[in-house]
Structures are given as structure tokens and as C-alpha cells.
Short mmCIF file of C-alpha atoms in Angstrom, two decimals:
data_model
loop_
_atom_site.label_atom_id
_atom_site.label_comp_id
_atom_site.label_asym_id
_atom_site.label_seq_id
_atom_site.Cartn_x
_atom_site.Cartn_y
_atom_site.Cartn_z
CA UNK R 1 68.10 -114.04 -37.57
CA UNK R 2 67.54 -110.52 -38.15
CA UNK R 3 67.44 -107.77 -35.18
CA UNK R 4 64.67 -106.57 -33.44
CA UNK R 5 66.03 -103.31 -34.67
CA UNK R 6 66.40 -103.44 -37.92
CA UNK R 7 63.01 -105.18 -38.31
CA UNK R 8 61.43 -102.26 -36.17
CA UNK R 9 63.74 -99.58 -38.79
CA UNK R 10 62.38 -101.47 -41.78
CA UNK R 11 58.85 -101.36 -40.90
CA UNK R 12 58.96 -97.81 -40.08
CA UNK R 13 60.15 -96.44 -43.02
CA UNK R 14 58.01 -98.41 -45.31
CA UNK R 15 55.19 -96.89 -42.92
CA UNK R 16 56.45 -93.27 -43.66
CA UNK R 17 56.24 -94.52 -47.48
CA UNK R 18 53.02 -96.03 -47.51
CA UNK R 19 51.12 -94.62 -44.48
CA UNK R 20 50.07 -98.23 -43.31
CA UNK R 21 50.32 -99.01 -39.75
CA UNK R 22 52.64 -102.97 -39.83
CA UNK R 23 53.62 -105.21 -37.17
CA UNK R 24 55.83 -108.64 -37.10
CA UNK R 25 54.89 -111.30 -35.01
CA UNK R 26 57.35 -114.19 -34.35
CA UNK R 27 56.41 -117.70 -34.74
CA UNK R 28 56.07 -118.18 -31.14
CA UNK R 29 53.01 -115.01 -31.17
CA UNK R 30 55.36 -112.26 -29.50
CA UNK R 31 55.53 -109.07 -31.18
CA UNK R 32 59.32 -108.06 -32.45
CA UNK R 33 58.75 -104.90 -34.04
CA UNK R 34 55.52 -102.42 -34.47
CA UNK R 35 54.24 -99.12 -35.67
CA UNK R 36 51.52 -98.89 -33.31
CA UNK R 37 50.59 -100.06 -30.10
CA UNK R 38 46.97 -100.48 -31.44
CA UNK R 39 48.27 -103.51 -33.23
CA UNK R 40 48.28 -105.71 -29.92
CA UNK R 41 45.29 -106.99 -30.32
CA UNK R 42 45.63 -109.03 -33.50
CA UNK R 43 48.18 -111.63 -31.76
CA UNK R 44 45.33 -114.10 -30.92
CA UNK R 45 44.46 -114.19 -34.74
CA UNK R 46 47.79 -114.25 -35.58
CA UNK R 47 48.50 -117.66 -33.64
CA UNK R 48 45.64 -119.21 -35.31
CA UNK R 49 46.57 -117.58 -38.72
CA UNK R 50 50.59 -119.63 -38.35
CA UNK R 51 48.83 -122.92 -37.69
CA UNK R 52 46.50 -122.06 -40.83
CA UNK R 53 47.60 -123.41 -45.04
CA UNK R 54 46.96 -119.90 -46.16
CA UNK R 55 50.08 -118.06 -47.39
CA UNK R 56 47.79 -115.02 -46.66
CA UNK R 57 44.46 -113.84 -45.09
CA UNK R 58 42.37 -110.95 -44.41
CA UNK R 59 41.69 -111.22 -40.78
CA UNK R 60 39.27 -108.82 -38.43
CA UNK R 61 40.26 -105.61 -41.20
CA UNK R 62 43.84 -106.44 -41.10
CA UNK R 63 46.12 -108.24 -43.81
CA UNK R 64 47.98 -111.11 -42.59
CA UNK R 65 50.89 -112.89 -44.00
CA UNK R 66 53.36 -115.52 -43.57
CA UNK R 67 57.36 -115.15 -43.88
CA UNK R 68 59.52 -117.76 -44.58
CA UNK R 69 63.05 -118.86 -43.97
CA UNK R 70 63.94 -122.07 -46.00
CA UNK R 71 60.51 -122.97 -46.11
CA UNK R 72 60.42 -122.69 -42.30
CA UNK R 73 58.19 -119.89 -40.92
CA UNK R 74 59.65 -117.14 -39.25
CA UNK R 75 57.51 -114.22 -38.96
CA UNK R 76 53.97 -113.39 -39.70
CA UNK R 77 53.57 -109.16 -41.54
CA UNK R 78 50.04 -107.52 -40.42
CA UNK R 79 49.39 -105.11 -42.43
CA UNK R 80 47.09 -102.23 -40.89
CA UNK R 81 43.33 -101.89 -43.07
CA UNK R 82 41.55 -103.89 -45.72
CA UNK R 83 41.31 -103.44 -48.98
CA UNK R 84 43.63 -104.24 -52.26
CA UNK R 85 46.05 -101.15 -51.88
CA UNK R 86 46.66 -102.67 -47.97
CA UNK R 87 47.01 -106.07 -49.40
CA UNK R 88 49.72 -104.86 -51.99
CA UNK R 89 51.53 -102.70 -49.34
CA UNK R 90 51.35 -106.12 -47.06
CA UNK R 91 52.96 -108.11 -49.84
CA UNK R 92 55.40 -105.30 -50.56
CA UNK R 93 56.56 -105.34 -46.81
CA UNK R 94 56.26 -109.24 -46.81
CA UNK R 95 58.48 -109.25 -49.67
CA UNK R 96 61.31 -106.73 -48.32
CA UNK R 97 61.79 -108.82 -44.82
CA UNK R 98 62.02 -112.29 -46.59
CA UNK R 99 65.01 -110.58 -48.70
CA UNK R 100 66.51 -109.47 -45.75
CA UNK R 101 66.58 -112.83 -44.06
CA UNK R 102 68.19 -113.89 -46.89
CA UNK R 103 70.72 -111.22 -47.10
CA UNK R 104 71.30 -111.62 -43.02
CA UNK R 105 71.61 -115.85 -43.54
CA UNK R 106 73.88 -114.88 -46.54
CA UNK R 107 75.99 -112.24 -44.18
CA UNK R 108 76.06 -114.98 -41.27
CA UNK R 109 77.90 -117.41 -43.26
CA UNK R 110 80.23 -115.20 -44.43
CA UNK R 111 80.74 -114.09 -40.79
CA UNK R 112 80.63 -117.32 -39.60
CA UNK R 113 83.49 -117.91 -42.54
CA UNK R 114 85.64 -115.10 -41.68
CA UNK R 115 85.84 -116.19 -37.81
CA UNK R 116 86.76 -119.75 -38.74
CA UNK R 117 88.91 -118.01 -40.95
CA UNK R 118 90.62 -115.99 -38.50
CA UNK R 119 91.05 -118.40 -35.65
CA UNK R 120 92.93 -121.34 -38.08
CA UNK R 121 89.83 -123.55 -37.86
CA UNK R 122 89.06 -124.47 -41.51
CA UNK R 123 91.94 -127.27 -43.60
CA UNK R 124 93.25 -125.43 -46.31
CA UNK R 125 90.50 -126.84 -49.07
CA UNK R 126 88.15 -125.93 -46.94
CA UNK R 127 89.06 -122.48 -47.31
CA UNK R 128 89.24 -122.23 -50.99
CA UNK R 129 85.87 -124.26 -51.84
CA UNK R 130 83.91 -122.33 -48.92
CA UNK R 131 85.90 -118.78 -50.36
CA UNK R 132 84.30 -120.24 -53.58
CA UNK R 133 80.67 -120.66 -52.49
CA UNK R 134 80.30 -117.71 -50.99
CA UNK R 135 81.94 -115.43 -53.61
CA UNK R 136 85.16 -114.25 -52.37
CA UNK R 137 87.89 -113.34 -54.07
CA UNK R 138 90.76 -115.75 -52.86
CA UNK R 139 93.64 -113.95 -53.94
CA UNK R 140 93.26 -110.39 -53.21
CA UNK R 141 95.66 -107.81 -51.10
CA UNK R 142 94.05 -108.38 -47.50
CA UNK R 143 94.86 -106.83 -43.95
CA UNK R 144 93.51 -107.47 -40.72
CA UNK R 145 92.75 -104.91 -38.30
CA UNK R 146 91.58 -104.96 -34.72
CA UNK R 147 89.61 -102.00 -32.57
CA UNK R 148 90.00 -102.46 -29.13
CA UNK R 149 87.77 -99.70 -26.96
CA UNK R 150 87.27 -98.62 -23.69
CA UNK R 151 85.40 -100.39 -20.96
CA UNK R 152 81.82 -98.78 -21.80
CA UNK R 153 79.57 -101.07 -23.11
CA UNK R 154 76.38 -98.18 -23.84
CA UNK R 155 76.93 -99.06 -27.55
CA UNK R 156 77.37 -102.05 -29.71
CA UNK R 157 80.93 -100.96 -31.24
CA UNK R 158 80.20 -104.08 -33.96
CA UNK R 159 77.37 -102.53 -35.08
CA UNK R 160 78.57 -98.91 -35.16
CA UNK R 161 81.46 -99.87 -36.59
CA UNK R 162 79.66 -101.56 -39.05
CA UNK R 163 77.04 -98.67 -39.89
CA UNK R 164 80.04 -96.41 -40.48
CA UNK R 165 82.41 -98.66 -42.64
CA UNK R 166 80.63 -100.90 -44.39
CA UNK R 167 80.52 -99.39 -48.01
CA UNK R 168 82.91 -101.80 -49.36
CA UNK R 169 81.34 -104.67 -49.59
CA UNK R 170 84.68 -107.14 -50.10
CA UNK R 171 85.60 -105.40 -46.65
CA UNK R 172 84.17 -108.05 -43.10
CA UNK R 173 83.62 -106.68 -40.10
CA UNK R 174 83.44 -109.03 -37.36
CA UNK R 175 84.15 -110.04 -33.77
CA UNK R 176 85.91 -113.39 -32.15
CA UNK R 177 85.28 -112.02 -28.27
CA UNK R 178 83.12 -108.92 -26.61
CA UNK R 179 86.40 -107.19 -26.32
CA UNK R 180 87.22 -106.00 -29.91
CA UNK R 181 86.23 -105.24 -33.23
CA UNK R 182 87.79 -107.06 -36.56
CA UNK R 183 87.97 -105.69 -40.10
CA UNK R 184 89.01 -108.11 -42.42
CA UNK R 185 90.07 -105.09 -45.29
CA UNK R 186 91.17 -105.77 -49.26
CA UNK R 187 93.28 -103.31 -50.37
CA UNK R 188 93.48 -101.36 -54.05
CA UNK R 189 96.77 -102.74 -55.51
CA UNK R 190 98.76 -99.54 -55.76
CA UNK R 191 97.50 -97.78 -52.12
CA UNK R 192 97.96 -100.41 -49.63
CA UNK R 193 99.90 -98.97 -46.80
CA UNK R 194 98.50 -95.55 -47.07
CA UNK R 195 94.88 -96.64 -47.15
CA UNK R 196 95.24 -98.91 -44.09
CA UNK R 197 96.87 -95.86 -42.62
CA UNK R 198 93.64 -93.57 -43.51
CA UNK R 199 90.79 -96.27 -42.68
CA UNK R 200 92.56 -96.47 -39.00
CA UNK R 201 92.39 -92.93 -38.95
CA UNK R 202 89.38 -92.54 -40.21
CA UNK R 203 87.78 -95.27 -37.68
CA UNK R 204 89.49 -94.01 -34.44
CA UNK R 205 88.03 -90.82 -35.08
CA UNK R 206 84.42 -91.96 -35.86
CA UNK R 207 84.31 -94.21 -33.07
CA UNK R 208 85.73 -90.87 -30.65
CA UNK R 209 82.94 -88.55 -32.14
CA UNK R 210 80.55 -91.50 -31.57
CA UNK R 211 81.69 -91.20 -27.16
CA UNK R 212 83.75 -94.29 -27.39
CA UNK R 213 86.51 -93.90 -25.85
CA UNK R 214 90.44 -95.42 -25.42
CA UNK R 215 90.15 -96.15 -28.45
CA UNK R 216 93.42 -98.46 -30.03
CA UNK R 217 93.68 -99.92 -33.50
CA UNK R 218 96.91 -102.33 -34.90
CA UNK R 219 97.07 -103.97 -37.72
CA UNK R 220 99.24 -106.61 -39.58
CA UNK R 221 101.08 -106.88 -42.64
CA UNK R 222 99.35 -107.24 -46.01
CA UNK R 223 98.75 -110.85 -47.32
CA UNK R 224 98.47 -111.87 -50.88
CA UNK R 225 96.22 -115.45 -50.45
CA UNK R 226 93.21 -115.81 -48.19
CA UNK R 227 95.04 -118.56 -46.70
CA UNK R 228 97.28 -116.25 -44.88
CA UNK R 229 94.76 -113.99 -43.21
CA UNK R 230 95.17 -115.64 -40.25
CA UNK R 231 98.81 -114.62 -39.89
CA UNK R 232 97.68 -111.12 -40.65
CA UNK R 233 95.01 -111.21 -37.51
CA UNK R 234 98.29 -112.83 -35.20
CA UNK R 235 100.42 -110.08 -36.02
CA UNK R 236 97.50 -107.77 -35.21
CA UNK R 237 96.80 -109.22 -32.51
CA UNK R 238 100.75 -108.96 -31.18
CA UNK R 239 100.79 -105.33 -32.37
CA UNK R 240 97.80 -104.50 -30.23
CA UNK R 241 100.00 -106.22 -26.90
CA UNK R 242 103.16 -105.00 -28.03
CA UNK R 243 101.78 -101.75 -28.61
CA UNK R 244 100.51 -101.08 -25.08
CA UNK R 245 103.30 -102.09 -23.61
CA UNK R 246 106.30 -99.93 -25.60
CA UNK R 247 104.20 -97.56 -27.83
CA UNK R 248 101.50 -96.75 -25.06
CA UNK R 249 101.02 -93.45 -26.46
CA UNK R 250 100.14 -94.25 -29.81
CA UNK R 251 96.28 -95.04 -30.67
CA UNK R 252 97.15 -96.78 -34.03
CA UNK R 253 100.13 -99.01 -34.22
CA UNK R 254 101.34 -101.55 -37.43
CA UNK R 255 103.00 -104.45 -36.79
CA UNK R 256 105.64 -103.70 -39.36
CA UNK R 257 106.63 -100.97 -36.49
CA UNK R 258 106.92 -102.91 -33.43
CA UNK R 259 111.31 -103.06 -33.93
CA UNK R 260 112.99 -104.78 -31.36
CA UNK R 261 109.96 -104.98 -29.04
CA UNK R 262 108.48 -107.51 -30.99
CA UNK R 263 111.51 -109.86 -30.10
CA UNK R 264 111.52 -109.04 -26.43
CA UNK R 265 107.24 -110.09 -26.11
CA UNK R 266 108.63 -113.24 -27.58
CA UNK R 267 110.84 -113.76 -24.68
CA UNK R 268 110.13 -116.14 -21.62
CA UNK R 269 110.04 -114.30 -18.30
CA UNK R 270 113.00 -116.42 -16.62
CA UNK R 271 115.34 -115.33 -19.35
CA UNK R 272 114.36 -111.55 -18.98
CA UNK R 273 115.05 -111.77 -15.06
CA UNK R 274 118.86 -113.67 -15.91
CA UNK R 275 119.44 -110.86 -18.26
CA UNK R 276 118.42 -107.77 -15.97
CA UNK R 277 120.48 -109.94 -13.01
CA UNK R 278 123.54 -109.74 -15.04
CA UNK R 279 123.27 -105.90 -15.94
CA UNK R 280 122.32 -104.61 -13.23
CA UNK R 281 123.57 -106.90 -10.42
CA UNK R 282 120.69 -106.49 -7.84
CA UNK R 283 119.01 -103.50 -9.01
CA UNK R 284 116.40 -102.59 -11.88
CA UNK R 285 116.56 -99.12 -13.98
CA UNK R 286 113.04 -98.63 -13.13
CA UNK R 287 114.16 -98.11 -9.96
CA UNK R 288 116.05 -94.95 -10.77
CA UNK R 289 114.49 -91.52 -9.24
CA UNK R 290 112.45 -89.51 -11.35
CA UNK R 291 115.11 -87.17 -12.77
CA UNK R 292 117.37 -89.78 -13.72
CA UNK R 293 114.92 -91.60 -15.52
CA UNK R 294 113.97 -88.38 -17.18
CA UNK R 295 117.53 -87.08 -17.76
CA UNK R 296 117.75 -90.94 -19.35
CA UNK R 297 115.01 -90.82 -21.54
CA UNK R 298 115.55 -87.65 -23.40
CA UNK R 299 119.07 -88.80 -23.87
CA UNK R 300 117.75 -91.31 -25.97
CA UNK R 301 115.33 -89.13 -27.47
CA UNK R 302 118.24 -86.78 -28.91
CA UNK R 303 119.79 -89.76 -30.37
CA UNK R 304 122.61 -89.29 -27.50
CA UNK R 305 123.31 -85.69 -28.33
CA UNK R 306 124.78 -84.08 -24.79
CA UNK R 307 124.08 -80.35 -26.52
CA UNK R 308 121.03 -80.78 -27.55
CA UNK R 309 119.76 -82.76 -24.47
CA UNK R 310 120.99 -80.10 -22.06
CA UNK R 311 119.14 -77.88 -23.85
CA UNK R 312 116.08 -79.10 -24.25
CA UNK R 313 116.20 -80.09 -20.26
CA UNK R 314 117.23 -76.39 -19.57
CA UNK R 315 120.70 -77.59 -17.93
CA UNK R 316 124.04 -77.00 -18.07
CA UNK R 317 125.87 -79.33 -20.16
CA UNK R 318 128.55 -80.08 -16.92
CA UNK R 319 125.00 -81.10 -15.13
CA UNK R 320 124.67 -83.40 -17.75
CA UNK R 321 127.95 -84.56 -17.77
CA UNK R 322 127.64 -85.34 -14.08
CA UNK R 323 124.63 -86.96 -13.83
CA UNK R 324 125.93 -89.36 -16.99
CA UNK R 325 128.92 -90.02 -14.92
CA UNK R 326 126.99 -90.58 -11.73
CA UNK R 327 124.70 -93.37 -13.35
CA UNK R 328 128.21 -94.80 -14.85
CA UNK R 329 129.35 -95.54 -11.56
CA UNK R 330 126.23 -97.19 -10.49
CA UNK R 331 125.36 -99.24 -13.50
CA UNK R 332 128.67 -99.41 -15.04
CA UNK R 333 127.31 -98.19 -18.60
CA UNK R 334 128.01 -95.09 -19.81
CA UNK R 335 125.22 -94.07 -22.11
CA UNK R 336 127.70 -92.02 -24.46
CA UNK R 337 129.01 -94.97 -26.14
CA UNK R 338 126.68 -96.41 -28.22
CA UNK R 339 126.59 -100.42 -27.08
CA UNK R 340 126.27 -99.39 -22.99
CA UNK R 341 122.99 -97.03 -24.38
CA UNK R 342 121.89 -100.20 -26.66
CA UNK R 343 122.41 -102.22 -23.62
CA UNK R 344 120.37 -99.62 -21.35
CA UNK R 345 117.69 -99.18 -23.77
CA UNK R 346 116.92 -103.08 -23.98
CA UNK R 347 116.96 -103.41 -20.32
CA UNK R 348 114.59 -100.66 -19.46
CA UNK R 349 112.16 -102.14 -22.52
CA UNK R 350 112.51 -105.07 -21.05
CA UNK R 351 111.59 -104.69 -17.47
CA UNK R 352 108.53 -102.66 -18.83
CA UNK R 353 107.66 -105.83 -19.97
CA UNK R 354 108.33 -107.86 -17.33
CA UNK R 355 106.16 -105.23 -15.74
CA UNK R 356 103.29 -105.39 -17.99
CA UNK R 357 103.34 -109.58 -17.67
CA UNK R 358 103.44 -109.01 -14.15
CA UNK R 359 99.89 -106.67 -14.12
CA UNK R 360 98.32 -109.72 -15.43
CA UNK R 361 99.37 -112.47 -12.45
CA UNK R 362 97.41 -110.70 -10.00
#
């Protein structure tokens, strides 16, 4: 079924064309879209006009005349005036909406497709003899993307998204819940990374300009068969979790990036507690005051570099020294040896996890 809106957008520009007032009345006698309020008073003829055999009529100085959808009627076009130019502008306008039902029915499917698609509904022949019918190249370069948003609901990100990026027309846009966006993208063969790289870029900053805000985008690893982009949309969908969680202050995050956070959001909570137990004894290292934390952080950052960490946190390198030594005593890891810091840095990713898991219980 198409929208209100685009009916409403259609008729108006073929009214700015033509200079004929149109209206489009839904089988039921309600009118979905209209140039003119004037037009309100043709529904009673209308109703009797639907339950009429003519195809079309000229009724009380207006042109009426019937859409169909598979032989089932679907909307009834009043064109504004008599006469033979009004009649051909009618047919004209008649003619333009029963194409776009049939380009809307022919998007739906695909849509329809492309969910089942995504969600690991369809068998595997199913996939290639519905790919088939509806004319899509099985084996292409394919990536999924999702665009997750803020909590503002003023616009219909599907729609905008859609408006903005939907030039390519092996490219589906879709949705599986209210809470993201889905792009369903086929790559060029020689430009695959980089072009997913500029279409997130390009999309996060469209949908900003647009007032949408918290705007994130992941997106998973290129697949050769349209079988497999379903694995594609799972490692999205892990990158976009994963991705809050360690990479919080990224916007646009690949899955092929997640590292060794992907392992720990595989991990059951139990294990995660047993393993911050036997570190840490009865403590947690997000427990640590502020400036340790800090002082531990951009000790990592310098790739455990005492120099240049001192520096950068405007200390003497003794202060650093001591504060190292003072979490040594405590934790029994000293960060200046590389397997204590590898140890450290898993067990501070990992209770961020356990924290995030934790948001979600209550």
C-alpha cells in the first residue's frame, strides 16, 4: 500500500504540471490525499461511482476513475473540470498511481525478502529461487549495516534514510524492529572496505544535519553469496553491542575491529565473576579512585611508556614510579611487564562488561 504521503506528493506535482485540481478516494469513500478542500463534496458520487462497471465517468463536472491493484480496486482519481484535456490529465494521473502500486507491491516483496533474509527464516532454495524471481543478483560482494539513533521519534529515520541513500538500486534499506535502520549494501569489487567506510560516514552525517541525534552505525564483514547475509547482519548486530560497551566513543564501528572484546561478549557472566575473584581477590579495578584509574589508562594508552606517560600527565616520572608500585602492592601486577598489563587490561574490559550486562537486569 502506498503512503498517504507520497500519494498527496504525487498528486501535487502533477497539479503544478497540469493545473488540475485531483483527489484519491479509498475504496472505503475516505479521502487519502487532495489538492483542494473544494473536492469534499464529490465523495457521495464517488461511493456510487466504485459500486458502478464503468472504468471511468464524468460525474457532476468532475472526471472519475477507478485504480486497480491485481484487479482489486484500490483507489478512485477525480480529476477537477470536464472536458477532454481533464479527461486525459485524469487518465495521465490514473496511470502514474497504478505504476506506483506496482512499484510499492514490487518494493514490499523485496523488503519482505530481505527481512526473511536477515532473520534466517527462508531454507536455503528458498533463497536462491525467491533471489531469482525478484531479480537479485545472488552472488555479489554484500555488507550489512545497522543505524541505531537516538530516542526521538519526530522523524521516520526509514524513510529519511531511504530518501537520502537510495540511488543504488541493488542497495535495501529496511527495518526488523522500531529501533534501527538496515542497509543491506553490494559493494564494487575493487572498493569494498573503503566504500563501506564512506557510506557510514556519509549516513551519520546526513542523519546529524537532518536533527537526529546519537547517532551509531556497525557493520559486518563482506560476504560473497546471498546466503551468508545473515551472518553479515549477526556480526553487525554484535559490533553495534560490543561497540557500546568497549569503543563507546566511536559513532561507526566494524566488526573486523572489535579484537579481544568480541571474545569477552561471548563469555557467560559466572565465568567473568571466577576470573575477576581470582585477580583481584575481593576487589574490582573499577573500584580504583579516579587518579589511579586515570594514571592506569594512559599507561596503556602510551603502549606502557613511563617517559612518555609522565609527560603527557604533567608528573614526575618518580610519581609515576610510585603510584605503579603502589597499585603493585595492592593488586599484585605490576603494569611494566607486559603479561600483569595484559592481565589488567582484560580485567578492567571485562568488568565493563559485566557492568554493561548488569544495566540491563534492572
Amino acid at each position: 500500500m502506498i503512503s498517504n504521503q507520497i500519494l498527496q506528493s504525487t498528486i501535487d506535482g502533477l497539479k503544478t504540471i497540469a493545473r488540475v485540481d485531483l483527489c484519491v478516494v479509498d475504496v472505503d469513500g475516505k479521502m487519502v490525499a487532495s489538492t483542494t478542500e473544494e473536492m469534499e463534496g464529490c465523495l457521495e458520487p464517488v461511493r456510487a461511482f466504485g459500486e458502478s462497471a464503468a472504468e471511468s465517468q464524468e460525474v457532476q463536472g468532475n472526471q472519475f476513475f477507478k485504480i486497480y491493484d491485481e484487479q482489486q480496486l484500490e483507489y478512485i482519481l477525480v480529476a477537477g473540470g470536464a472536458g477532454e484535456n481533464v479527461y486525459m490529465i485524469g487518465k495521465m494521473a490514473a496511470f502514474q498511481i497504478q505504476n506506483l502500486l506496482v512499484a510499492y507491491k514490487e518494493r514490499f516483496d523485496k523488503d519482505n525478502f530481505i527481512k526473511n533474509l536477515l532473520l534466517d527464516n527462508l531454507l536455503l532454495v528458498d533463497i536462491y529461487s525467491r533471489a531469482k524471481k525478484l531479480h537479485i543478483q545472488a552472488d555479489a560482494d554484500r555488507t550489512v549495516m545497522i543505524i541505531e539513533y537516538g530516542e526521538s521519534r519526530e522523524n521516520n529515520i526509514l524513510e529519511l534514510v531511504r530518501e537520502g541513500f537510495s540511488g543504488n538500486s541493488r542497495d535495501f534499506i529496511t527495518a526488523v524492529d522500531e529501533n534501527n535502520v538496515i542497509i543491506v549494501k553490494e559493494l564494487t569489487e575493487n572498493d569494498g572496505g573503503k566504500e563501506i567506510e564512506r557510506t557510514a560516514g556519509s549516513i551519520s552525517a546526513y542523519l546529524v544535519s537532518n536533527g537526529i541525534a546519537d547517532v551509531r552505525i556497525s557493520y559486518g564483514t563482506v560476504v560473497k553469496e546471498i546466503k551468508e547475509v545473515s551472518r553479515s547482519y549477526k556480526e553487525a548486530k554484535m559490533a553495534m553491542d560490543v561497540g557500546k560497551i568497549f569503543f563507546d566513543e566511536r559513532s561507526i564501528i566494524a566488526y573486523s575491529e572489535l579484537g579481544i572484546g568480541r571474545l569477552i561478549y561471548q563469555l557467560p557472566i559466572p565465568l567473568c565473576k571466577m576470573f575477576i575473584r581470582e585477580i583481584f581477590g575481593g576487589k574490582s579495578p573499577d573500584e580504583f579512585d579516579e587518579e589511579t584509574l586515570t594514571t592506569i589508562n594512559k599507561f596503556f594508552e602510551n603502549s606502557l611508556n613511563v617517559s612518555e606517560t609522565s609527560r603527557q600527565l604533567f608528573i614526575h616520572r618518580n610519581t609515576l614510579v610510585y603510584r605503579l608500585d603502589k597499585l603493585q602492592k595492592s593488586t599484585g601486577l605490576d603494569l611494566r611487564i607486559f603479561e600483569d598489563a595484559i592481565t589488567f587490561k582484560i580485567a578492567l574490559m571485562v568488568v565493563k562488561y559485566m557492568r554493561y550486562m548488569e544495566s540491563f537486569e534492572y
